JSON list of C-alpha atoms in Angstrom, two decimals:
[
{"chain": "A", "resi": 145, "resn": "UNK", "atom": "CA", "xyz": [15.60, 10.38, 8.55]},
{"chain": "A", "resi": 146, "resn": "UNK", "atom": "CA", "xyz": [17.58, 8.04, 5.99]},
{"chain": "A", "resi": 147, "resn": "UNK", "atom": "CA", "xyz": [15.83, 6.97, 3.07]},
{"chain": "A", "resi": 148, "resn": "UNK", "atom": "CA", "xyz": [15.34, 3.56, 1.75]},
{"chain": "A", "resi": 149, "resn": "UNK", "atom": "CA", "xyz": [18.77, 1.68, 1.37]},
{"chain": "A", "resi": 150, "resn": "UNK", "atom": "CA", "xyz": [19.40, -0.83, -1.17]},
{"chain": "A", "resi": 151, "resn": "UNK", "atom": "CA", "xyz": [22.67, -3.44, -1.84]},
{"chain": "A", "resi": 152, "resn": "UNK", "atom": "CA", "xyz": [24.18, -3.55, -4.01]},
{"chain": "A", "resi": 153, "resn": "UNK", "atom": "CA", "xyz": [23.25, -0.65, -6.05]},
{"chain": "A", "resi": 154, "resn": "UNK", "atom": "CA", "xyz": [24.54, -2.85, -9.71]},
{"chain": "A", "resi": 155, "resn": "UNK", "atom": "CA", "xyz": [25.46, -6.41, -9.60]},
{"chain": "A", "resi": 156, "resn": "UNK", "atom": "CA", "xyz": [25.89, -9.11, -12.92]},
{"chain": "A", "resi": 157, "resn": "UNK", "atom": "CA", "xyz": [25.52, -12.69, -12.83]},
{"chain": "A", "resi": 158, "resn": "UNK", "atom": "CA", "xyz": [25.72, -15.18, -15.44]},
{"chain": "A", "resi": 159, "resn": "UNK", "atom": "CA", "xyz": [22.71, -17.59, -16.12]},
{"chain": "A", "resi": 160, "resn": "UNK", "atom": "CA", "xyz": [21.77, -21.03, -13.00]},
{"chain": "A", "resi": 161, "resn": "UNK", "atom": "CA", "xyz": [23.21, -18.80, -10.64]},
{"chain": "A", "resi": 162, "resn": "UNK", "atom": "CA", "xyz": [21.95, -17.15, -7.47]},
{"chain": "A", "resi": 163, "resn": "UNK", "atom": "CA", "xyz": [21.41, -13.92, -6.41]},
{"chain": "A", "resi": 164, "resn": "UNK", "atom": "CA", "xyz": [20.40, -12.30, -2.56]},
{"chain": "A", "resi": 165, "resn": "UNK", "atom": "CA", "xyz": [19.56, -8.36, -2.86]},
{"chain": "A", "resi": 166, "resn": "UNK", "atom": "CA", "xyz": [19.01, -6.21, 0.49]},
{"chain": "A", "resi": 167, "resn": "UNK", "atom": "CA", "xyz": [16.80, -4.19, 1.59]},
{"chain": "A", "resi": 168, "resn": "UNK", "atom": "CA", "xyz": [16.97, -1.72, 4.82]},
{"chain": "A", "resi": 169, "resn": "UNK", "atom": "CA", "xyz": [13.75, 0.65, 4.87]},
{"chain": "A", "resi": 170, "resn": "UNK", "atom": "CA", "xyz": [13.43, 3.85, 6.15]},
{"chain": "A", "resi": 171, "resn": "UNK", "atom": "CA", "xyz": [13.56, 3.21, 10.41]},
{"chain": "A", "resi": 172, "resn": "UNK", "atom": "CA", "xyz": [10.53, 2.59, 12.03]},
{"chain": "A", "resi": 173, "resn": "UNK", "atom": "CA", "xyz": [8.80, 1.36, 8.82]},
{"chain": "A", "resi": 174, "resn": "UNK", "atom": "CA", "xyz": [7.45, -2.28, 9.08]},
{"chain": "A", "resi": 175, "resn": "UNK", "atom": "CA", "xyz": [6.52, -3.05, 5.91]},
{"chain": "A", "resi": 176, "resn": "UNK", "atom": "CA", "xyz": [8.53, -4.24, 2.94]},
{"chain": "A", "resi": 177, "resn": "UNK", "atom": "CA", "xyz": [7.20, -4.46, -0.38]},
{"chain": "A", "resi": 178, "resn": "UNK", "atom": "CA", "xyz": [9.87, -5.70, -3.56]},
{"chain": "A", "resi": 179, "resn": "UNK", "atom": "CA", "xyz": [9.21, -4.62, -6.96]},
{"chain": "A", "resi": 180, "resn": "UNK", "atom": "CA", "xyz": [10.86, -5.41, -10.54]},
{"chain": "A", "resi": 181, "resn": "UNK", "atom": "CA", "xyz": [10.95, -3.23, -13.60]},
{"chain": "A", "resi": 182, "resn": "UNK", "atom": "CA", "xyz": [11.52, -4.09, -16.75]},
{"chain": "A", "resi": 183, "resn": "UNK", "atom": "CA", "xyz": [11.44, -2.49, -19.91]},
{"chain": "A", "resi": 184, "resn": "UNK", "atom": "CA", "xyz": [8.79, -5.00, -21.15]},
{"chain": "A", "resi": 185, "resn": "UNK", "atom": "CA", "xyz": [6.42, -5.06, -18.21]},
{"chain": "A", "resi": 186, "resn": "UNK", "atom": "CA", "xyz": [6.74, -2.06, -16.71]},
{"chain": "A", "resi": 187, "resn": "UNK", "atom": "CA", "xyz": [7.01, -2.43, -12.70]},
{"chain": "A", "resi": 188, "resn": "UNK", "atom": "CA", "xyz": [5.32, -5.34, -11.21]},
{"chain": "A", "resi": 189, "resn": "UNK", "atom": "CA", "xyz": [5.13, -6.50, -7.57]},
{"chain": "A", "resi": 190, "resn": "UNK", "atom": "CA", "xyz": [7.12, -9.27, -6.18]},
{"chain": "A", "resi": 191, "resn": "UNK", "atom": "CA", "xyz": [5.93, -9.45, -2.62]},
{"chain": "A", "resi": 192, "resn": "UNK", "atom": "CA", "xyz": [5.29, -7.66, 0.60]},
{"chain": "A", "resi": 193, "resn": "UNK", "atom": "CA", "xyz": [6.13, -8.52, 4.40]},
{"chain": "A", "resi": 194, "resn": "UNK", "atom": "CA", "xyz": [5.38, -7.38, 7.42]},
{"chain": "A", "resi": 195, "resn": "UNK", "atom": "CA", "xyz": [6.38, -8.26, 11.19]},
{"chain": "A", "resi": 196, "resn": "UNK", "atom": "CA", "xyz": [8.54, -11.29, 9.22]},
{"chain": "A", "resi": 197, "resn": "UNK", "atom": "CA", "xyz": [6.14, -12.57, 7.38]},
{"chain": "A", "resi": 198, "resn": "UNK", "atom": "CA", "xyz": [5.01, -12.51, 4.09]},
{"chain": "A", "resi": 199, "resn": "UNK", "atom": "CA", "xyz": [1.74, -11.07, 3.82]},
{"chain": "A", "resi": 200, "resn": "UNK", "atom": "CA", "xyz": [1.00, -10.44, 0.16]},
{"chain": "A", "resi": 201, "resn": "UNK", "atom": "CA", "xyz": [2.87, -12.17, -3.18]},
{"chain": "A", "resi": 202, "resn": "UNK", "atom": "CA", "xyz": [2.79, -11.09, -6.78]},
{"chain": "A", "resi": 203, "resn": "UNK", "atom": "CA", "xyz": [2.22, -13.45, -9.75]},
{"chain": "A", "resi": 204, "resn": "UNK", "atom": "CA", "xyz": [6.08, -14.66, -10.00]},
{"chain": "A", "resi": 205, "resn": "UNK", "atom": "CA", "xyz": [7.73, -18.16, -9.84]},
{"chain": "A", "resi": 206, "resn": "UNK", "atom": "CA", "xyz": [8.97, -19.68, -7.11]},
{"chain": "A", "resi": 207, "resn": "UNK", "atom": "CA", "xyz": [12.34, -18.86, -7.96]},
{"chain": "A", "resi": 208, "resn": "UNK", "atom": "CA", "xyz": [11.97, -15.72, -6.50]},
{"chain": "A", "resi": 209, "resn": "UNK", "atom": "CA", "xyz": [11.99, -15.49, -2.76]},
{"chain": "A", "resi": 210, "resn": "UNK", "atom": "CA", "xyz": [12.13, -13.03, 0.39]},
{"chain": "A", "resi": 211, "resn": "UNK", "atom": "CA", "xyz": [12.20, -12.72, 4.12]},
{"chain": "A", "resi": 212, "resn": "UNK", "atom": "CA", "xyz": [12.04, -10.24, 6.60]},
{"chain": "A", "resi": 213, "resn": "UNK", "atom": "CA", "xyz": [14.36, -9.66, 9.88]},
{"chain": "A", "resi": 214, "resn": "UNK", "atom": "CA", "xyz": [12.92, -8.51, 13.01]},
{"chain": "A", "resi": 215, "resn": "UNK", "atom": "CA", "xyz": [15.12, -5.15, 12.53]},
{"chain": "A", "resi": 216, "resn": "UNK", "atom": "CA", "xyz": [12.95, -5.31, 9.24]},
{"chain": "A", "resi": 217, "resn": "UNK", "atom": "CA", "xyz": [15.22, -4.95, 6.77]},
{"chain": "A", "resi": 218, "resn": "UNK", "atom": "CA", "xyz": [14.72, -7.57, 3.48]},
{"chain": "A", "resi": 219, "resn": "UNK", "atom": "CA", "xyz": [15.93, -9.41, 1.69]},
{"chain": "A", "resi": 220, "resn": "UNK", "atom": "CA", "xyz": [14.82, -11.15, -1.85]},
{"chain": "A", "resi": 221, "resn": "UNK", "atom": "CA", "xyz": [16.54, -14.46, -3.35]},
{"chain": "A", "resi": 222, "resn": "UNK", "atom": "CA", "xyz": [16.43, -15.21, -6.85]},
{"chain": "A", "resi": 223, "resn": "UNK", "atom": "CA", "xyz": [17.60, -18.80, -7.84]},
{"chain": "A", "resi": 224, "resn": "UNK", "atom": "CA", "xyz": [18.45, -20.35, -10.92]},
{"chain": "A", "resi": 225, "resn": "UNK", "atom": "CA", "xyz": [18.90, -16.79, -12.81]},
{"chain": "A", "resi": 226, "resn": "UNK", "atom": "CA", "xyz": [18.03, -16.59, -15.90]},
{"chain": "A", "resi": 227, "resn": "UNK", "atom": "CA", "xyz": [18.17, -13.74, -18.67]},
{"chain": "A", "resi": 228, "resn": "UNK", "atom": "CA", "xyz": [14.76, -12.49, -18.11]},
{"chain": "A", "resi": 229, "resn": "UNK", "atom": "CA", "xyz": [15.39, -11.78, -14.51]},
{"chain": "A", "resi": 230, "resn": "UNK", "atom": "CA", "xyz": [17.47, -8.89, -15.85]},
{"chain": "A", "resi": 231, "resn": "UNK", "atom": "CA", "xyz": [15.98, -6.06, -14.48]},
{"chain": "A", "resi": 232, "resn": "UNK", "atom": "CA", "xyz": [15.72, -3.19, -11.75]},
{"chain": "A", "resi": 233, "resn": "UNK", "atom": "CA", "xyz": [14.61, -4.69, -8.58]},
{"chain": "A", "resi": 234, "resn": "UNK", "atom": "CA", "xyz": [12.82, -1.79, -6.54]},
{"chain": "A", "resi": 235, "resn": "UNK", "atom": "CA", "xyz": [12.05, -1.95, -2.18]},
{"chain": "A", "resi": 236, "resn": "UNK", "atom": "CA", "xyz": [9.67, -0.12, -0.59]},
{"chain": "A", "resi": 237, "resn": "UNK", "atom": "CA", "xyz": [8.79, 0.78, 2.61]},
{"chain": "A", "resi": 238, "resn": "UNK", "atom": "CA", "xyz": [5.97, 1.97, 4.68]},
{"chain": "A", "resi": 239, "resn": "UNK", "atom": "CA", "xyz": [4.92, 3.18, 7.81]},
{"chain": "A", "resi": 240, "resn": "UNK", "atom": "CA", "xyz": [2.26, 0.72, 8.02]},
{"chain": "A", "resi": 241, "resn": "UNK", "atom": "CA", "xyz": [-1.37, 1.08, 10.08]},
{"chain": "A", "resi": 242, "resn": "UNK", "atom": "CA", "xyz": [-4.19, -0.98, 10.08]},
{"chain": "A", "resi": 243, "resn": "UNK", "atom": "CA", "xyz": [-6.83, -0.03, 7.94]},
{"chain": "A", "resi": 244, "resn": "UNK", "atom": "CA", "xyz": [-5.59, 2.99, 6.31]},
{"chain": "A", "resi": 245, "resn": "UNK", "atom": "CA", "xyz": [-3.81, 3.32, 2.96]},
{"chain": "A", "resi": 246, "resn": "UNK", "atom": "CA", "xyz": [0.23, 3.90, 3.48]},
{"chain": "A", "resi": 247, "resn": "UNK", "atom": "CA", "xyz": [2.54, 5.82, 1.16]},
{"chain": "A", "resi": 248, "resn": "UNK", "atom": "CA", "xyz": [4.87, 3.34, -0.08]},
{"chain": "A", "resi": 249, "resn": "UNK", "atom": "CA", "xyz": [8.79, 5.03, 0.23]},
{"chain": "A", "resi": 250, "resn": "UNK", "atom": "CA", "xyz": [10.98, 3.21, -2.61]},
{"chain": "A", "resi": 251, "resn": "UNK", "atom": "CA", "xyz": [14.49, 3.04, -2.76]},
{"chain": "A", "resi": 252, "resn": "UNK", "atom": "CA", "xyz": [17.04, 3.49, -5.53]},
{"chain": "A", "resi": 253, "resn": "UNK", "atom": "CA", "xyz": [16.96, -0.01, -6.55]},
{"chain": "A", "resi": 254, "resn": "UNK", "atom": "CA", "xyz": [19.47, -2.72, -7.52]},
{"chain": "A", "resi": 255, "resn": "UNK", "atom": "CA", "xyz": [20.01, -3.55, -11.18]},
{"chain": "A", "resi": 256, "resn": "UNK", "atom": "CA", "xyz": [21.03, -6.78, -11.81]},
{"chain": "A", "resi": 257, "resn": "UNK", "atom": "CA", "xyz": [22.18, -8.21, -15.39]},
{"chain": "A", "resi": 258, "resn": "UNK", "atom": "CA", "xyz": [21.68, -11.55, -16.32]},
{"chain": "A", "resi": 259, "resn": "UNK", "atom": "CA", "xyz": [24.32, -12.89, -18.85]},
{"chain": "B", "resi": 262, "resn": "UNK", "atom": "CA", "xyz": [19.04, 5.47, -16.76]},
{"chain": "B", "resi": 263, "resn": "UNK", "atom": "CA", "xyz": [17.57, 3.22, -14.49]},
{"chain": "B", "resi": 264, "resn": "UNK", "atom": "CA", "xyz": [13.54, 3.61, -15.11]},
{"chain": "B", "resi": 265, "resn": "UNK", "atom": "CA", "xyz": [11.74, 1.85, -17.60]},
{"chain": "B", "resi": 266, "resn": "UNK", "atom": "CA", "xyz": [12.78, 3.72, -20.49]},
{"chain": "B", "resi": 267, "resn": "UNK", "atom": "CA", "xyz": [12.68, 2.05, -24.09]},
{"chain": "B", "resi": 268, "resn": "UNK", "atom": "CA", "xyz": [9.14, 1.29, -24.99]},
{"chain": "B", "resi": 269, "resn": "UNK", "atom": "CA", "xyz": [7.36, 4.07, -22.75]},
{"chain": "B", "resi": 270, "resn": "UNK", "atom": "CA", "xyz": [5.49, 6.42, -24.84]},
{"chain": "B", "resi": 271, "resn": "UNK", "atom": "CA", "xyz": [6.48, 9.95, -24.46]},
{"chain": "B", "resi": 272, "resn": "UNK", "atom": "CA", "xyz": [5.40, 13.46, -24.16]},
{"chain": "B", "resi": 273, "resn": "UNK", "atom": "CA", "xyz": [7.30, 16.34, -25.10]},
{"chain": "B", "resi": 274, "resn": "UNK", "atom": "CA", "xyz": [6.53, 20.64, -24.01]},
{"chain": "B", "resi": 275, "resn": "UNK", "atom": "CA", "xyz": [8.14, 22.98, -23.88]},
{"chain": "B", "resi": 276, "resn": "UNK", "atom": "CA", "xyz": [8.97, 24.79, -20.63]},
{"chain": "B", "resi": 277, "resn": "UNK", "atom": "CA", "xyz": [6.26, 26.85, -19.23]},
{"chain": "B", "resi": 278, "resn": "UNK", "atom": "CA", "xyz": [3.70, 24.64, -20.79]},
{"chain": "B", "resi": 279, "resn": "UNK", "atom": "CA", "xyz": [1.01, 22.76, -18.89]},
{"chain": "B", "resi": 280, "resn": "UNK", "atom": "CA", "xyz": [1.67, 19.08, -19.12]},
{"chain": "B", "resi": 281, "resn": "UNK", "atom": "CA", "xyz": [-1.05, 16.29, -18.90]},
{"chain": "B", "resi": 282, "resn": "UNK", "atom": "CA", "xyz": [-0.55, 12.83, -18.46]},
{"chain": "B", "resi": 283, "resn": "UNK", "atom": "CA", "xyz": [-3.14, 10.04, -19.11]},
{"chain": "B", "resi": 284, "resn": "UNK", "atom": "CA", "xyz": [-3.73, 6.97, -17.49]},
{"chain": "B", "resi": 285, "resn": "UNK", "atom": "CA", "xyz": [-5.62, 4.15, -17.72]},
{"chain": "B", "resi": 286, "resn": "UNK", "atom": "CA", "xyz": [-6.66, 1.55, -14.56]},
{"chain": "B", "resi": 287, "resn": "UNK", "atom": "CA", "xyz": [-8.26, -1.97, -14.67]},
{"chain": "B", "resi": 288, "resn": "UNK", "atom": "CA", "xyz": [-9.82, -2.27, -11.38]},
{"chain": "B", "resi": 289, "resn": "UNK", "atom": "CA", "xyz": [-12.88, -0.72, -10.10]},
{"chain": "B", "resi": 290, "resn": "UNK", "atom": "CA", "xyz": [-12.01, -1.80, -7.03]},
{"chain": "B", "resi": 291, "resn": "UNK", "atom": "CA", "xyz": [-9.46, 0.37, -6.28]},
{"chain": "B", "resi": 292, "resn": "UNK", "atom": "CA", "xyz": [-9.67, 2.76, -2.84]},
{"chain": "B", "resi": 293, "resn": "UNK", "atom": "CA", "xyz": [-6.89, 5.12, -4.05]},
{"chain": "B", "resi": 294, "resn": "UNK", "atom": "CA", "xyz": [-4.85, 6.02, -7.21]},
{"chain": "B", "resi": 295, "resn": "UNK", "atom": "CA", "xyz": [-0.98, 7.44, -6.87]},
{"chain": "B", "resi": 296, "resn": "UNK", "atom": "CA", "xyz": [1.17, 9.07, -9.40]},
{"chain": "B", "resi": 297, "resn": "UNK", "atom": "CA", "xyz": [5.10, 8.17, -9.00]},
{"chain": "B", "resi": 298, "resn": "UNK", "atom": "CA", "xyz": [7.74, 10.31, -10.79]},
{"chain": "B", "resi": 299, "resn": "UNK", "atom": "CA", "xyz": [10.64, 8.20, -11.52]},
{"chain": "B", "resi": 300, "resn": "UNK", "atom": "CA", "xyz": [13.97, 10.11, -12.34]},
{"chain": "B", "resi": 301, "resn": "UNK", "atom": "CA", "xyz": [16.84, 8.09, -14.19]},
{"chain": "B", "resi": 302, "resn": "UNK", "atom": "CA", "xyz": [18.87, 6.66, -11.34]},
{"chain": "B", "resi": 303, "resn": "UNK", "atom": "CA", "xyz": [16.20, 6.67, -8.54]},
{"chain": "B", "resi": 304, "resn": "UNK", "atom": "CA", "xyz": [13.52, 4.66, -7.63]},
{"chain": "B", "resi": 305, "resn": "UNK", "atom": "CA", "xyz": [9.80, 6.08, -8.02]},
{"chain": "B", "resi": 306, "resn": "UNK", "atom": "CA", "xyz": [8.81, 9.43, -5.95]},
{"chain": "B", "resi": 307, "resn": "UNK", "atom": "CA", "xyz": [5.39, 10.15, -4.55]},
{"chain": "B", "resi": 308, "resn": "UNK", "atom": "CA", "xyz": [3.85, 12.75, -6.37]},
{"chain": "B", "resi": 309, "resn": "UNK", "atom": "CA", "xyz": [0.37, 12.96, -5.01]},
{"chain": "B", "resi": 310, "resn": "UNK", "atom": "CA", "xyz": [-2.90, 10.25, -4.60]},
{"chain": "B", "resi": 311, "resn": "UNK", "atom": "CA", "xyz": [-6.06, 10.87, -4.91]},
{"chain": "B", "resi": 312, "resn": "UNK", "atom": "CA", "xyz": [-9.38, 8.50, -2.73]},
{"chain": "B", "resi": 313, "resn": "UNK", "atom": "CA", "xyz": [-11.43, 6.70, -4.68]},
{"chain": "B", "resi": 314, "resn": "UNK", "atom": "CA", "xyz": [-14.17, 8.99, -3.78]},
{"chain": "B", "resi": 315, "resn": "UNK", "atom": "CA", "xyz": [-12.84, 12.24, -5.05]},
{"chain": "B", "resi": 316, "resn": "UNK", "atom": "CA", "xyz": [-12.78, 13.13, -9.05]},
{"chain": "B", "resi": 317, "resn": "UNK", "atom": "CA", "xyz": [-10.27, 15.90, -8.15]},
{"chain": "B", "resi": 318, "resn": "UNK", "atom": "CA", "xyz": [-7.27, 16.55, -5.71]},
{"chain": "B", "resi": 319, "resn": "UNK", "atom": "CA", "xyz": [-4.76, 19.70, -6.22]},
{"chain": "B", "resi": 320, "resn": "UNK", "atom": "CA", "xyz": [-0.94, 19.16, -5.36]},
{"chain": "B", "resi": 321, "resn": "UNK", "atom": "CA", "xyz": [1.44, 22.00, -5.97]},
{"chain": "B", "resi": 322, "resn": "UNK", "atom": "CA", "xyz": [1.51, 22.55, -9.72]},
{"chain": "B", "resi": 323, "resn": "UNK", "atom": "CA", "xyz": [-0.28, 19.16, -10.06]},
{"chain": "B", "resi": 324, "resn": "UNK", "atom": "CA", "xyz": [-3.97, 18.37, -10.51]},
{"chain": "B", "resi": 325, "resn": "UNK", "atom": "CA", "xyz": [-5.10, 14.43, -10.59]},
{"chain": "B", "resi": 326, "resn": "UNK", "atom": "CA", "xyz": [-8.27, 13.94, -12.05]},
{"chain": "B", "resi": 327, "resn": "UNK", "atom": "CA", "xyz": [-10.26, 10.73, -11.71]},
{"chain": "B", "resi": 328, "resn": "UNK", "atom": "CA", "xyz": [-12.92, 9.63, -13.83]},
{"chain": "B", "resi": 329, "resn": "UNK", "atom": "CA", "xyz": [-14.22, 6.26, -12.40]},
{"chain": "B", "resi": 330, "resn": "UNK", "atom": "CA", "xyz": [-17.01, 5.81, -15.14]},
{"chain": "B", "resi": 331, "resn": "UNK", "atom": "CA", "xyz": [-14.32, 4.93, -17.56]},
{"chain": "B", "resi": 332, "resn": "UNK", "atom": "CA", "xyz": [-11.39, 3.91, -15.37]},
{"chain": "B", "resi": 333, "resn": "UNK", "atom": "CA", "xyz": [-9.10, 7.02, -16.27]},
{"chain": "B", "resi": 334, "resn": "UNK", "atom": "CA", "xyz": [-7.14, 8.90, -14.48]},
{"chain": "B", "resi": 335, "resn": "UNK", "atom": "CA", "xyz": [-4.67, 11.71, -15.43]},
{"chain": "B", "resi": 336, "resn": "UNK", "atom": "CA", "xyz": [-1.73, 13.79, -14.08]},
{"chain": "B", "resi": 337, "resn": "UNK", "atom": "CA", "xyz": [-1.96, 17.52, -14.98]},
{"chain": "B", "resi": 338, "resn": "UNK", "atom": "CA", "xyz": [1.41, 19.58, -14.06]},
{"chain": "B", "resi": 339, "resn": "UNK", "atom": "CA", "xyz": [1.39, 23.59, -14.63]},
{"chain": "B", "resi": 340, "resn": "UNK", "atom": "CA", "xyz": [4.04, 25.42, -16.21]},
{"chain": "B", "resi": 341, "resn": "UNK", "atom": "CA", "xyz": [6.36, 22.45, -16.74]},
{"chain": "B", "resi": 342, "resn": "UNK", "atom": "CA", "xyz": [9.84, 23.00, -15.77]},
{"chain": "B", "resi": 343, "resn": "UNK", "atom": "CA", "xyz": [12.95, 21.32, -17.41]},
{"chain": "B", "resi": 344, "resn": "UNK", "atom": "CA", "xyz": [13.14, 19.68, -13.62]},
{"chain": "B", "resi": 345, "resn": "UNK", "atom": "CA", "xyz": [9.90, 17.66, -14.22]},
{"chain": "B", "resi": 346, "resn": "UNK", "atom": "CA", "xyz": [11.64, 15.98, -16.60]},
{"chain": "B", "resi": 347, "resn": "UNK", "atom": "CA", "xyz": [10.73, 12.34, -15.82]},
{"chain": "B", "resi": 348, "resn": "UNK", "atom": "CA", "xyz": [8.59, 8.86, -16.34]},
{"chain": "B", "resi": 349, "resn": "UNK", "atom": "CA", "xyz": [5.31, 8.96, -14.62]},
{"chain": "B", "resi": 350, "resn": "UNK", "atom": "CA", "xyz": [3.62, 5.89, -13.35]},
{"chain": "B", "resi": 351, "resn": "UNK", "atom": "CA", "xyz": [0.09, 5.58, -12.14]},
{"chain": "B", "resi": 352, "resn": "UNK", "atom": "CA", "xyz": [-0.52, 3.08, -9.70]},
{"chain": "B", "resi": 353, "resn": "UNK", "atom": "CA", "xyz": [-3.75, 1.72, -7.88]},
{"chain": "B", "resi": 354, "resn": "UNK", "atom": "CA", "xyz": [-3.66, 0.12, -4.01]},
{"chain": "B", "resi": 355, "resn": "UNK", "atom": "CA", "xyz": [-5.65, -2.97, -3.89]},
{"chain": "B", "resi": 356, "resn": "UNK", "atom": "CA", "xyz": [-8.32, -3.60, -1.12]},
{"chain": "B", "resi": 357, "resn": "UNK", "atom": "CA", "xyz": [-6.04, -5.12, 1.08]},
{"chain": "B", "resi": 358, "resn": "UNK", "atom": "CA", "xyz": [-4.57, -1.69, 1.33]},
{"chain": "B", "resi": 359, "resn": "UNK", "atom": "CA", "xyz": [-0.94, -2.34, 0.37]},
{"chain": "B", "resi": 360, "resn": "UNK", "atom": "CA", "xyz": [0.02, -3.65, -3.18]},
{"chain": "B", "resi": 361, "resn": "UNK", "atom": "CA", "xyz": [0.54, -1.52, -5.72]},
{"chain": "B", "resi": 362, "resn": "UNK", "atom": "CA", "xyz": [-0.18, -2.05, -9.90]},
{"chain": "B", "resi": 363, "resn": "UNK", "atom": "CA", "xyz": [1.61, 0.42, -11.86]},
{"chain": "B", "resi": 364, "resn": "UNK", "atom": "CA", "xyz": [0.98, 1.43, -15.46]},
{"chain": "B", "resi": 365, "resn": "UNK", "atom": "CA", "xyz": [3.17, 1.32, -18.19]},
{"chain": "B", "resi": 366, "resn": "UNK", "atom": "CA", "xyz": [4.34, 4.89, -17.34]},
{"chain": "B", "resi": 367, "resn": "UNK", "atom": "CA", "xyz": [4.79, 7.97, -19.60]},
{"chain": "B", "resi": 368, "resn": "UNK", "atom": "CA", "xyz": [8.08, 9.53, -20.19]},
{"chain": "B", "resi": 369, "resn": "UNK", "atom": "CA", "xyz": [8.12, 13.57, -20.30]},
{"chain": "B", "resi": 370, "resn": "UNK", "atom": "CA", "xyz": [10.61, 15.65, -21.95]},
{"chain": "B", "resi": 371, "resn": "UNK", "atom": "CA", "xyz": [10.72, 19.41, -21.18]},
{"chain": "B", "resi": 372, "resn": "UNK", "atom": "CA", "xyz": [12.07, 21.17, -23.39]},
{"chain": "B", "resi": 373, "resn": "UNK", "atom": "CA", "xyz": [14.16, 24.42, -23.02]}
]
């Protein structure tokens, strides 16, 4: 079974722009969780869906954003970049069922630079 | 590389040595604890978790230990190979069964 994919694997933007990072997780996996890690903070969650929706959101600004197809892969939006949004964004997936706690299967992440 | 990598505190042995890792958590909440290896260029690996309800769980050369009285949980790996070389992250699911909290992480060096 493939692992988690992630594009593009390195990507560098300048500051205002806008920035769309994918997400394909490992097949038959329904949930989609996004992570960034920084040097400063250490790995903190973004967001989580499921089914196409979003079902659980971290403690960032609404710059940041995400959906979910109904293939599931996902994708996350960042808008109006700026330099502290330099960092290693992480995906996840997992084979989610109800009730039960799910190993989370991360992918090789996307680092983006903010100049 | 691409973990977090310039403030992380660090542990060096040398190879063949037992290795532990400490870690503290913030919510007593928490139904299970995970440690992640994270190797420069990959996203973080599954090591092994451990339930709430246990204060010990044995892996293959790793031991978690779990002491809820004061929040602290720690990563024990046997005879440390120059292949362990990592960070480690703790992390604790939430109630809702999904979202993870990591900590800071701890960056081991094996040494020849």
């Amino acid at each position: 079974k493939a692992g988690v994919t992630q594009t593009p694997r390195y990507l560098i933007k300048t500051r205002g722009q806008q920035v769309t990072l994918s997400c394909s997780p490992i097949s038959g996996h329904r949930s989609v969780s996004w992570y960034q890690q920084t040097p400063g903070q250490g790995l903190q969650f973004l967001f989580e869906y499921f089914s196409e929706t979003q079902r659980n959101k971290g403690n960032f600004p609404g710059r940041f954003s995400g959906r979910q197809f109904s293939n599931s892969r996902s994708e996350m939006n960042v808008s109006t970049l700026e330099l502290g949004d330099s960092a290693l964004y992480l995906c996840a997936s997992s084979d989610l069922r109800a009730g039960s706690y799910n190993e989370q299967f991360f992918g090789p992440g996307t680092r983006l630079t903010v100049l | 590389g691409e973990s977090v990598g310039l403030h992380l505190p660090t542990l060096s042995v040398q190879e063949g040595d037992n290795s532990i890792i400490n870690c503290a958590y913030s919510n007593s909440a928490s139904d299970y604890f995970i440690w992640y290896k994270q190797e420069s260029g990959k996203g973080p690996q599954f090591i092994i978790d451990i339930r709430s309800n246990m204060d010990k769980r044995q892996g293959q050369r790793v031991t978690v230990l779990l002491n809820k009285t004061v929040k602290h949980l720690s990563l024990q790996i046997a005879a440390t190979q120059p292949g362990d070389s990592a960070v480690y992250f703790c992390a604790e699911i939430n109630n809702a069964g999904n979202m993870l909290t990591f900590g800071g992480g701890t960056r081991l060096m094996v040494k020849p």
